Coordinates of C-alpha atoms in Angstrom, one line a residue:
X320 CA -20.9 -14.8 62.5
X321 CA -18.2 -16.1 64.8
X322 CA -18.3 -13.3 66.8
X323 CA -18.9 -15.0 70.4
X324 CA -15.5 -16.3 71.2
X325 CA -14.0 -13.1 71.6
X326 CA -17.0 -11.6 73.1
X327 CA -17.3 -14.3 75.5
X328 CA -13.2 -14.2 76.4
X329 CA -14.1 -10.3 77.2
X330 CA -17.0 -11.2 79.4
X331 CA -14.7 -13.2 80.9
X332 CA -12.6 -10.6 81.5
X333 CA -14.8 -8.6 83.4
X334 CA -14.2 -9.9 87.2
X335 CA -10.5 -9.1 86.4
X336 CA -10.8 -5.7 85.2
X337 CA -13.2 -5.2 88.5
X338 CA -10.1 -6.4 90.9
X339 CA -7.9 -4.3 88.9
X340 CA -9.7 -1.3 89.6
X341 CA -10.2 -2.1 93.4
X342 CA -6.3 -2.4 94.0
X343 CA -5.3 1.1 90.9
X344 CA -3.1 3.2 92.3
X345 CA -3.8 6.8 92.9
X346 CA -3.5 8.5 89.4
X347 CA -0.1 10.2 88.3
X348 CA -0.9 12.1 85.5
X349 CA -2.7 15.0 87.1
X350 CA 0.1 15.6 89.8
X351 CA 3.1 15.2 87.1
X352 CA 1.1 17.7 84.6
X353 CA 1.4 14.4 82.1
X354 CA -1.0 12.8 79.7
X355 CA 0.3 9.3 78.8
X356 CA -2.1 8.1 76.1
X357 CA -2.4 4.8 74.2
X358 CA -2.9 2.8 71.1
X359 CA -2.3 -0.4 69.6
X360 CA -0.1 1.1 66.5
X361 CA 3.0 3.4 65.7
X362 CA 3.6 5.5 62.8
X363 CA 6.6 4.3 60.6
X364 CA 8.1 8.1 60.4
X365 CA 6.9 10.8 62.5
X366 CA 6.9 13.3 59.5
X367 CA 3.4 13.8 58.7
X368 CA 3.3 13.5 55.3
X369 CA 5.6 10.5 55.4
X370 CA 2.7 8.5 57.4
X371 CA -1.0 7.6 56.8
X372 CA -1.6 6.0 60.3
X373 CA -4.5 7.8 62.3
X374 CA -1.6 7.9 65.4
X375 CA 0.1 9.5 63.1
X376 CA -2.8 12.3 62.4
X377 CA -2.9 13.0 66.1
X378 CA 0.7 13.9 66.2
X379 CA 0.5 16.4 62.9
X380 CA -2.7 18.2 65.1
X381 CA -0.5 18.6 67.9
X382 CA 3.5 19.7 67.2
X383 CA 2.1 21.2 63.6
X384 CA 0.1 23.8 62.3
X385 CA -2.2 24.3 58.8
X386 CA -2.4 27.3 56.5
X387 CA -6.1 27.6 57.7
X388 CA -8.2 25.6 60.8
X389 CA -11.8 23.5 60.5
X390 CA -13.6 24.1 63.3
X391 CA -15.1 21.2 64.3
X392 CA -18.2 22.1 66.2
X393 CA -19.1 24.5 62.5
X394 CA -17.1 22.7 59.7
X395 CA -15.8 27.1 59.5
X396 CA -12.8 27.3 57.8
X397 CA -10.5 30.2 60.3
X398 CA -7.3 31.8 60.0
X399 CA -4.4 29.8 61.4
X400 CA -0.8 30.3 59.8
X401 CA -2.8 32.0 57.0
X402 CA -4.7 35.1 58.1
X403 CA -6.7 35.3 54.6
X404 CA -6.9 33.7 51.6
X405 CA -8.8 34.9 48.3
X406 CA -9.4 32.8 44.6
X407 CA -7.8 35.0 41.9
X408 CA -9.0 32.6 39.6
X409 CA -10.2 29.0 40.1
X410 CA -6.6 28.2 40.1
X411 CA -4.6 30.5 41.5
X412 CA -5.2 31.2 45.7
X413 CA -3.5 34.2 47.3
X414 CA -2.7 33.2 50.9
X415 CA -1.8 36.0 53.2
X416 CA 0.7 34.3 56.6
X417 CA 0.5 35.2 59.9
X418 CA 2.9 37.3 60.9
X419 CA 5.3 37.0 64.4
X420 CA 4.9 32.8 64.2
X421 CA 7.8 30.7 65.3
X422 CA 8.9 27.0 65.0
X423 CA 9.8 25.0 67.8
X424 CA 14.1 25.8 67.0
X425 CA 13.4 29.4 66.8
X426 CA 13.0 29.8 63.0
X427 CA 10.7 32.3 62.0
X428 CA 7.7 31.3 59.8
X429 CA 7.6 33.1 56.4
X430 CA 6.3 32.6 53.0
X431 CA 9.5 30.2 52.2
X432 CA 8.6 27.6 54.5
X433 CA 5.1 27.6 52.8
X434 CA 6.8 27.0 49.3
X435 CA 9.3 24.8 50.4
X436 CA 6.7 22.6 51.9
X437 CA 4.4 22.4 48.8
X438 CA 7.4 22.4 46.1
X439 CA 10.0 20.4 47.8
X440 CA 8.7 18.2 50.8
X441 CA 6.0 17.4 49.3
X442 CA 6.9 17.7 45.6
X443 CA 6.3 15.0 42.8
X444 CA 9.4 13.2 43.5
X445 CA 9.3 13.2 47.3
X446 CA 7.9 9.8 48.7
X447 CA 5.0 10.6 50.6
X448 CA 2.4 8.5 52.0
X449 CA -0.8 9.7 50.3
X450 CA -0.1 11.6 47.2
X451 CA -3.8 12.5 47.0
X452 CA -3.5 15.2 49.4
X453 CA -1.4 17.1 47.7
X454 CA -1.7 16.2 44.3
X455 CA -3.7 18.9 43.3
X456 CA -0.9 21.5 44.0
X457 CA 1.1 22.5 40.6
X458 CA 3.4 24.9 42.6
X459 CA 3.5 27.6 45.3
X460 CA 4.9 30.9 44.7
X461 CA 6.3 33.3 46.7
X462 CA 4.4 37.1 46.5
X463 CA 6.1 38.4 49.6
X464 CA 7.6 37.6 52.9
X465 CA 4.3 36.9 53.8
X466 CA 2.4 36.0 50.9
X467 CA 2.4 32.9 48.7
X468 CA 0.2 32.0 45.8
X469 CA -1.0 28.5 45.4
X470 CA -1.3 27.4 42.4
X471 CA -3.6 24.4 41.4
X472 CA -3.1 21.6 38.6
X473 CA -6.8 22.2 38.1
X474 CA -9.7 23.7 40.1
X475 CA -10.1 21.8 43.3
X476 CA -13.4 22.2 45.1
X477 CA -11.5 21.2 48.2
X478 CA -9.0 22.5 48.0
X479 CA -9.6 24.8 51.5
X480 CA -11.0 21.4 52.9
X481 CA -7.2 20.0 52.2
X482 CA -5.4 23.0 53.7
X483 CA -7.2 22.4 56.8
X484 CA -6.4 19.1 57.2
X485 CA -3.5 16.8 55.8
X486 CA -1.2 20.1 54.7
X487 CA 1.2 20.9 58.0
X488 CA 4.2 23.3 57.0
X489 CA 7.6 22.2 57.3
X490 CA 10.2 24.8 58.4
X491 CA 12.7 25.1 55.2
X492 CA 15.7 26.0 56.4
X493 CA 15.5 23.2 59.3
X494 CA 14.2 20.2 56.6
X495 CA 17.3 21.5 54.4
X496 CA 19.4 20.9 57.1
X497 CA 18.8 17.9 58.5
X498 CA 17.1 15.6 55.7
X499 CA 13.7 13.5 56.3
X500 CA 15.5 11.2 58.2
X501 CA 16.7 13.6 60.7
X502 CA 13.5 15.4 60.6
X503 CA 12.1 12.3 61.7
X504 CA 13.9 12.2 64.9
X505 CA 13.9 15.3 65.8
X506 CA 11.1 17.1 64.1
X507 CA 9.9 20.6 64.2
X508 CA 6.7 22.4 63.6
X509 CA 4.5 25.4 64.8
X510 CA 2.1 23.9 66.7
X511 CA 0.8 23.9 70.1
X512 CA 2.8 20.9 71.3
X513 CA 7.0 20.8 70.4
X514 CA 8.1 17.3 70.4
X515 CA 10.9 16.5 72.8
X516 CA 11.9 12.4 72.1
X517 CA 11.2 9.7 69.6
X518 CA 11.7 6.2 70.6
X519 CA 10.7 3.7 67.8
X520 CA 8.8 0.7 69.0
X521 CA 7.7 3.0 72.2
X522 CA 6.7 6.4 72.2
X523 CA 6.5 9.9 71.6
X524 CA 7.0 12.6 74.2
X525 CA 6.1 16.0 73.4
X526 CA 5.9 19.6 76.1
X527 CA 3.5 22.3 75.6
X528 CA 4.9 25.5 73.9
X529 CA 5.0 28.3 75.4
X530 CA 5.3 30.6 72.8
X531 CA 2.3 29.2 70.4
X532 CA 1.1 32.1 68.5
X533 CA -2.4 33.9 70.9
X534 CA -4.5 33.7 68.2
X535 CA -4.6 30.7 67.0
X536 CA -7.9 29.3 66.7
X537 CA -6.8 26.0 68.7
X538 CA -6.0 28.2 72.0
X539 CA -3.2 27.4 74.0
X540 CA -2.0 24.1 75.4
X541 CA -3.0 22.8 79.0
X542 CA -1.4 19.8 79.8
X543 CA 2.2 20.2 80.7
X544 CA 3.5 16.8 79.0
X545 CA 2.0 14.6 76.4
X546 CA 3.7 11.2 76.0
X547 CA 2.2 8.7 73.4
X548 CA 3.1 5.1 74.3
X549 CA 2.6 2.0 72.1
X550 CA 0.7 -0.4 74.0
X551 CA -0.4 -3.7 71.3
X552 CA -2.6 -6.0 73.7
X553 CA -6.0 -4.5 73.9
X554 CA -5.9 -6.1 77.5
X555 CA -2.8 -4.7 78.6
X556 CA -4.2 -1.3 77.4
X557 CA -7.0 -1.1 79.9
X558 CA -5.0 -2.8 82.4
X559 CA -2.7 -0.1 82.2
X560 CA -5.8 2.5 82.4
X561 CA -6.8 1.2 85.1
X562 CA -3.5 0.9 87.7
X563 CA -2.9 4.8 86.4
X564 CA 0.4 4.0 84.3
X565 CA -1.8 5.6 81.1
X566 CA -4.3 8.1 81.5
X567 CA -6.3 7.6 78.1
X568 CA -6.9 4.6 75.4
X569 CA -9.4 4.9 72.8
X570 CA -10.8 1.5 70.2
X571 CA -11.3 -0.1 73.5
X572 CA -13.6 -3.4 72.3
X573 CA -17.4 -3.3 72.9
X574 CA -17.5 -5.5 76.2
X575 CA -14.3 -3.9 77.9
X576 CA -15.9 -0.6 77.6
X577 CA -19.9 -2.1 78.7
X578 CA -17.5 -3.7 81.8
X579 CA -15.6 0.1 82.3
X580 CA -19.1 1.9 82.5
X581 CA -20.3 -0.5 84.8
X582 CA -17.6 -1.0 87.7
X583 CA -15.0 1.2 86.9
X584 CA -16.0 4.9 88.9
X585 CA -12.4 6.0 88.4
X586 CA -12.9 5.9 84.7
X587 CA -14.7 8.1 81.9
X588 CA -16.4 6.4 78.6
X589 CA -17.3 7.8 75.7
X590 CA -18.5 6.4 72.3
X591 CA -19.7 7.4 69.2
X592 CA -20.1 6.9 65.2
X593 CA -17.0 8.4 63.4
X594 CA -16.1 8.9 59.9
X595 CA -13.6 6.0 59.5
X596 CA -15.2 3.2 57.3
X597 CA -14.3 -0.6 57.6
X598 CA -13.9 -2.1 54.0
X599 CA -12.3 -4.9 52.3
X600 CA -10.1 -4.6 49.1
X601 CA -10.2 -7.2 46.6
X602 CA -7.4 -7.3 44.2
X603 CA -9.6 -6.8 40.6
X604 CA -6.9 -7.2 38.5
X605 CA -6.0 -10.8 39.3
X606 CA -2.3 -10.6 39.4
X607 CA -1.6 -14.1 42.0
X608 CA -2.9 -17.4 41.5
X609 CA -4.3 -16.3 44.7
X610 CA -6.4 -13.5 43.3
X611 CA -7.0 -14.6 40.2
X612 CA -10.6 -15.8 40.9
X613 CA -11.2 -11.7 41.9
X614 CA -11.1 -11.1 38.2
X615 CA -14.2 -12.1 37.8
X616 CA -17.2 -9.6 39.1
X617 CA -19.4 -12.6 40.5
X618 CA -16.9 -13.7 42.5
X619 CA -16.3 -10.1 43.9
X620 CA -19.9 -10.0 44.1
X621 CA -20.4 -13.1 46.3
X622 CA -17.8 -11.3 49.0
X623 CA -19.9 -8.8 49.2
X624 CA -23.2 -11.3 49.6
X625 CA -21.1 -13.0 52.1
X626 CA -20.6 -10.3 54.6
X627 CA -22.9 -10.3 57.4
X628 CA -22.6 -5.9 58.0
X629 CA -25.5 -5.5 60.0
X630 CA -23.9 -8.3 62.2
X631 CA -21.0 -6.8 62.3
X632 CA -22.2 -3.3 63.0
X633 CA -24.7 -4.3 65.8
X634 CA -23.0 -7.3 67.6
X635 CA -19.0 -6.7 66.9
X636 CA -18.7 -2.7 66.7
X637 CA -21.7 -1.4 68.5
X638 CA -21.8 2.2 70.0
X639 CA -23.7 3.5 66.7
X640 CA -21.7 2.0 64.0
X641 CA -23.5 1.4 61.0
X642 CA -23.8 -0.9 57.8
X643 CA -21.2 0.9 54.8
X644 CA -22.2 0.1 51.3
X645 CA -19.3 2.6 49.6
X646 CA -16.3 4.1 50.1
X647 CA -17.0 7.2 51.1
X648 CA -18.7 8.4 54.7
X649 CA -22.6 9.3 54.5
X650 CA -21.8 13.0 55.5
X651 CA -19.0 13.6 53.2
X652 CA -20.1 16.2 50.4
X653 CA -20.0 13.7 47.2
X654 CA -21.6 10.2 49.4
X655 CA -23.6 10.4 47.1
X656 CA -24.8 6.5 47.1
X657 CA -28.5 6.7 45.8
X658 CA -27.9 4.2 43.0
X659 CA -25.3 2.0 44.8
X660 CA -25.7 -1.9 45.4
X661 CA -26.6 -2.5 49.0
X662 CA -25.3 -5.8 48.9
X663 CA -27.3 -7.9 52.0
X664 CA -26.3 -10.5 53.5
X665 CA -27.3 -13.6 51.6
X666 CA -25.2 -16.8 51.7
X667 CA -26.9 -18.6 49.2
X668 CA -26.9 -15.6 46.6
X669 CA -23.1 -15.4 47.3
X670 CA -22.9 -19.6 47.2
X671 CA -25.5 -19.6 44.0
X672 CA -22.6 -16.7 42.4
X673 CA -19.5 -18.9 42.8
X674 CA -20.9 -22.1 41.5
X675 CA -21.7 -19.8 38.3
X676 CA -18.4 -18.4 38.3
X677 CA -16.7 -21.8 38.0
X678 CA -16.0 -22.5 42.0
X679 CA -18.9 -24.6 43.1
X680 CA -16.6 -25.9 45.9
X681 CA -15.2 -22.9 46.9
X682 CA -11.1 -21.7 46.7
X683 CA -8.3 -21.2 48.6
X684 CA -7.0 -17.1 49.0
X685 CA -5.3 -14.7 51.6
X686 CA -6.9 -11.9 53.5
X687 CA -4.0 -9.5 55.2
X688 CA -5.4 -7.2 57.9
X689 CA -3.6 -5.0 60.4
X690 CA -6.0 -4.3 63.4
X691 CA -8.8 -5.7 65.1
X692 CA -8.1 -9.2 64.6
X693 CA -11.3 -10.4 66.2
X694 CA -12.8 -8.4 63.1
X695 CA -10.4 -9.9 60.2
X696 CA -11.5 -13.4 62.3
X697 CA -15.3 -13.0 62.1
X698 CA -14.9 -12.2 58.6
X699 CA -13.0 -15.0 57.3
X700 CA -15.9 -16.8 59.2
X701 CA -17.8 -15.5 56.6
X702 CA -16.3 -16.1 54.0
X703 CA -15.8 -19.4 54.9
X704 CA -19.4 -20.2 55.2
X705 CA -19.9 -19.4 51.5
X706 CA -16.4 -21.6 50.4
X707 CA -13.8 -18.7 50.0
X708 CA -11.1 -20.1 52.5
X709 CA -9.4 -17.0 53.5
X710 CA -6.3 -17.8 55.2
X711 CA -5.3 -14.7 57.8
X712 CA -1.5 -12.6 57.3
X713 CA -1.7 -10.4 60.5
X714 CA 1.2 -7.8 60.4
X715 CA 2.1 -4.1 61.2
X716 CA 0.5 -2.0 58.5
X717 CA 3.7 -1.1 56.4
X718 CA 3.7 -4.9 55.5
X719 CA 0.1 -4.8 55.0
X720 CA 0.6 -2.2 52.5
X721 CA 3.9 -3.6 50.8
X722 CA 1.6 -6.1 49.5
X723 CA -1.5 -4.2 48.5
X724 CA 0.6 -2.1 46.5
X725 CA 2.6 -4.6 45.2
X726 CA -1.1 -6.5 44.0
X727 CA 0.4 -9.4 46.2
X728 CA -2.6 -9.2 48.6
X729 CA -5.6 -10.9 47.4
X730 CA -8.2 -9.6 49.6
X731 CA -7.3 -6.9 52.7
X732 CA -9.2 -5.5 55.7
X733 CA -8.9 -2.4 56.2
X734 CA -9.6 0.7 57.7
X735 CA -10.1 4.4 56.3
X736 CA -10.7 7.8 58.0
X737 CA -10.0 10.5 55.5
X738 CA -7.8 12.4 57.2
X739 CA -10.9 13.7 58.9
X740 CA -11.6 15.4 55.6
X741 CA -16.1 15.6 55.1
X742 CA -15.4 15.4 51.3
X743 CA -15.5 12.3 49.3
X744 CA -12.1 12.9 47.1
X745 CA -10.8 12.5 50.1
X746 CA -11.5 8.8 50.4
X747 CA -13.0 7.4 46.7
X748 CA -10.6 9.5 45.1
X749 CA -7.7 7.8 47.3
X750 CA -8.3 4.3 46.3
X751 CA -10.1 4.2 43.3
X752 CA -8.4 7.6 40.8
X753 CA -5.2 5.1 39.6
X754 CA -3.1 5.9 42.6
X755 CA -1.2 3.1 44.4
X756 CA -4.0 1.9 46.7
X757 CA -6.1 1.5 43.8
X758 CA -6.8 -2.1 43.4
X759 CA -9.2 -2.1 40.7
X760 CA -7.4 0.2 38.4
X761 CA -10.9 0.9 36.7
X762 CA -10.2 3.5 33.3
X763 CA -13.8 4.3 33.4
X764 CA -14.2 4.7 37.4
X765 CA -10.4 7.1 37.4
X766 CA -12.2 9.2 34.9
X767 CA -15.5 9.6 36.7
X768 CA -14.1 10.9 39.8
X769 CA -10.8 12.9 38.0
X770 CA -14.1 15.2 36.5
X771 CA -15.6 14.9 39.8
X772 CA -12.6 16.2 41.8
X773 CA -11.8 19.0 39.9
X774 CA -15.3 19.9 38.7
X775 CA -16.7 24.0 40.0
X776 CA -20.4 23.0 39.1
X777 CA -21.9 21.4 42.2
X778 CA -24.4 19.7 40.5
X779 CA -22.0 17.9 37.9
X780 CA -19.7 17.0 41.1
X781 CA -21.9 15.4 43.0
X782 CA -23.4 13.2 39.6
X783 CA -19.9 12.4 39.0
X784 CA -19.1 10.9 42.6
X785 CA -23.0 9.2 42.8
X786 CA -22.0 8.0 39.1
X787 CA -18.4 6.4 40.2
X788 CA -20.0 5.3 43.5
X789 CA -22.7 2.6 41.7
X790 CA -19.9 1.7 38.9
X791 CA -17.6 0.6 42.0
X792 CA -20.5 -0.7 43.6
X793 CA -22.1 -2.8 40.7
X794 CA -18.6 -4.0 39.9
X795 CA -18.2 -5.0 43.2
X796 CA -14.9 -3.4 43.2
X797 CA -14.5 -3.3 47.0
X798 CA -16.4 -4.8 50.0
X799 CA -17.3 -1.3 52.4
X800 CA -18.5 -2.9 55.5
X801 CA -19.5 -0.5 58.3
X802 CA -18.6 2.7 59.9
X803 CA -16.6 2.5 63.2
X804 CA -17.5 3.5 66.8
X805 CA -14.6 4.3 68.6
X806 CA -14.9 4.0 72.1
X807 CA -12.3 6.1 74.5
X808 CA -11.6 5.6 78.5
X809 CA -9.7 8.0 80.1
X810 CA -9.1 9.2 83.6
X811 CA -12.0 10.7 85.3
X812 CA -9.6 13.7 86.1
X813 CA -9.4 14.5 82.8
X814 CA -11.4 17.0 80.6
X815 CA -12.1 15.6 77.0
X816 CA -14.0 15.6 74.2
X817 CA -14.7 13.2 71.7
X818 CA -15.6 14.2 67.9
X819 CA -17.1 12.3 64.8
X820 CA -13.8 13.1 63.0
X821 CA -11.9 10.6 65.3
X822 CA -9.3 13.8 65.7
X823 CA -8.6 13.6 69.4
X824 CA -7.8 17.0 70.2
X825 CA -5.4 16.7 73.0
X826 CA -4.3 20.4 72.8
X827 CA -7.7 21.2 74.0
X828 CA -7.8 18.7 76.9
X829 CA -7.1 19.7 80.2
X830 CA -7.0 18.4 83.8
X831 CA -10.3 19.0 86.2

């Protein structure tokens, strides 16, 4: 697959990361009270509906709180800002508040911060980064000083699922004040964490808050000082780890983390299957002379015949990743993927498919990918093998999605975790219901899962998603490749847990 030469320059590795470890310098971040974690990316605005990066997610769970919490051990919905909730009708839900809650500047939290988050922030003509979050709000009304009532566009099965997840309230009077742009540099929420410094290209630094509400279902903050630090170089990361200058990195590659478990004492591994998916989008709609072979579904076929998953899955990922044949996550109510393609890997079949489709010798295209490059390699490998001569764009993913949206990128690797969200709208429903990531723009497919979303009878929900799932699939409308492992090394003085959702829950971490 084209794997070994990165494998092989991480074996090679190895003996360094040993020495490393002999000469690491005692650990600071237990003695300072401060977790420095790691990752290759930075969100583009620190407002959480103004981002769709996972780092991104992480900050929203810390400095911000929800109307109601998911607990992730029980998939229970609990009171957080909201201390009840009740359907008046299957679109109209009466949310009583929390009282005696206060945002980082003091503000109290009331019903008005509620509204103004739903109507205004994250209104129709605000420009926010996933608009299938929140597009099944119509409008929030205010019932009391402590009482709003949501009102829906049209029943929402999720809709609890979506309060519990990518929903954090704004504080309205603060937001008014100072704009999205200065809400970006000095924002304010509820939650556990307040953040105290911004630094684009570098960090974020946030301090725990003392006066987070006692009941909240996340308990109250440990650590003293979290600072997030934008490391690129997967190598540097885990050098880093390793001399104590960052406490915790997580996506750490296969071999680094094999190497870590086996000489490193001073560090903890964990790894695990989560929910984020690995996929490719293929521009259906042929809009470049570069994507204009895509139009045809034999083509799109062949991309997916020419993708070795289970190679990827069990020599590239590891750590219990798994082949992905659609785009949805197997426990995510609506996966439902009985009748989809399970395209195998089969050269020839993919080879036999482009001669028929008028490219016996293959074509020139672009693939644009933002993260694991060694991945976006292995896979032009692929496609190579079969004649589709993929030529690699690696940028920041802003750019990457400039021209996805645009229709400029033929093909794109990608990466998808819901929001952490176990129900399907939450990831079919983003890319393939007409919205801007949608790349197939598929009448039949936006109709499918517009019933399916908004549909109270189980039975018909879950037809509609399996029937959208093996339309996308047959078309070969995407290319779902395999569910991610994430492995995370941290500190042995830490306390942390990992979770399928890839949340890390930093508020909940605490020193040994």
């Amino acid at each position: 697959m084209g794997h070994l030469s990165s494998t092989l320059v991480r074996r090679g590795c190895a003996a360094v990361f040993t020495a490393l470890s002999l000469a690491a310098a005692a650990h600071a971040g237990k003695a300072n009270d401060t977790l420095v974690y790691a990752s290759d990316n930075e969100v583009e605005n620190v407002s959480p509906y103004h981002n769709n990066m996972r780092e991104g997610v992480i900050l929203a769970n810390m400095a911000w709180d929800t109307l109601i919490y998911r607990d992730p051990k029980t998939g229970e919905h609990k009171p957080q800002l909201a201390t009840a909730w009740t359907w008046e009708s299957p679109t109209a839900l009466l949310v009583t508040l929390r009282p005696g809650v206060k945002f980082h500047n003091g503000d109290p939290f009331s019903a008005e911060d509620v509204a103004y988050t739903f109507n205004v922030v994250n209104g129709p003509d605000a420009k926010i980064a996933t608009r299938q979050n929140t597009d099944w709000i119509k409008n929030v009304e205010v019932v009391g000083p402590l009482q709003v009532r949501i009102h829906l566009k049209t029943p929402f099965p999720a809709a609890l699922e979506y309060l519990a997840g990518p929903t954090p309230i704004y504080p309205a009077a603060y937001f008014k004040k100072v704009g999205l742009e200065g809400f970006s540099k000095a924002p304010v929420g509820t939650g556990p964490y307040r953040i105290t410094a911004v630094v684009p290209g570098q960090g974020v630094t946030m301090v725990k808050n003392p006066a987070y509400f006692k009941d909240s279902p996340v308990g109250q903050p440990h650590i003293g000082t979290v600072k997030f630090v934008v490391v690129r170089d997967p190598e540097a990361r885990a050098a880093q780890l390793m001399t104590g200058a960052i406490d915790w990195i997580w996506r750490v590659p296969a071999d680094q983390a094999e190497s870590m478990k086996a000489g490193m004492p001073q560090i903890t591994v964990l790894s695990g299957e989560t929910m984020r998916v690995g996929f490719v989008t293929i521009n259906n709609v042929g809009t470049t002379p570069e994507s204009a072979p895509f139009k045809d579904v034999r083509v799109r076929q062949a991309v997916n015949y020419a993708i070795n998953r289970k190679g990827f899955a069990d020599s590239l990922v590891r750590g219990g990743s798994q082949p992905v044949y659609a785009p949805c996550f197997r426990m995510q109510v609506g996966c439902v993927t009985s009748k989809v393609v399970r395209y195998e890997y089969n050269p020839a079949k993919a080879k036999e498919l482009l001669a028929q489709a008028g490219y016996p010798n293959g074509f020139d295209t672009d693939l644009w990918a933002y993260r694991e490059r060694e991945y976006a390699e292995a896979l032009i490998g692929d496609l190579r093998k079969v004649g589709i001569r993929a030529r690699l764009h690696f940028v920041q993913y802003p750019a990457l999605r400039t021209e996805v949206r645009s229709g400029r990128a033929p093909l794109s690797f990608q990466a998808w975790g819901s929001y952490s969200i176990s129900d399907a709208s939450a990831f079919v429903g983003n890319f393939f219901k007409g919205g801007p990531d949608d790349t197939a723009k598929d009448a039949q497919t936006i109709a499918l899962l517009q019933t399916a979303d908004s549909s109270t009878d189980k039975t018909d929900r879950l037809a509609k998603y399996g029937q959208a799932l093996e339309r996308i699939s047959k078309e070969a409308m995407w290319a779902p490749m395999f569910s991610y492992s994430t492995n995370y090394a941290f500190t042995k003085d830490l306390a942390f847990d990992a979770w399928p959702d890839e949340l890390p829950r930093f508020a909940q971490a605490r020193w040994k």
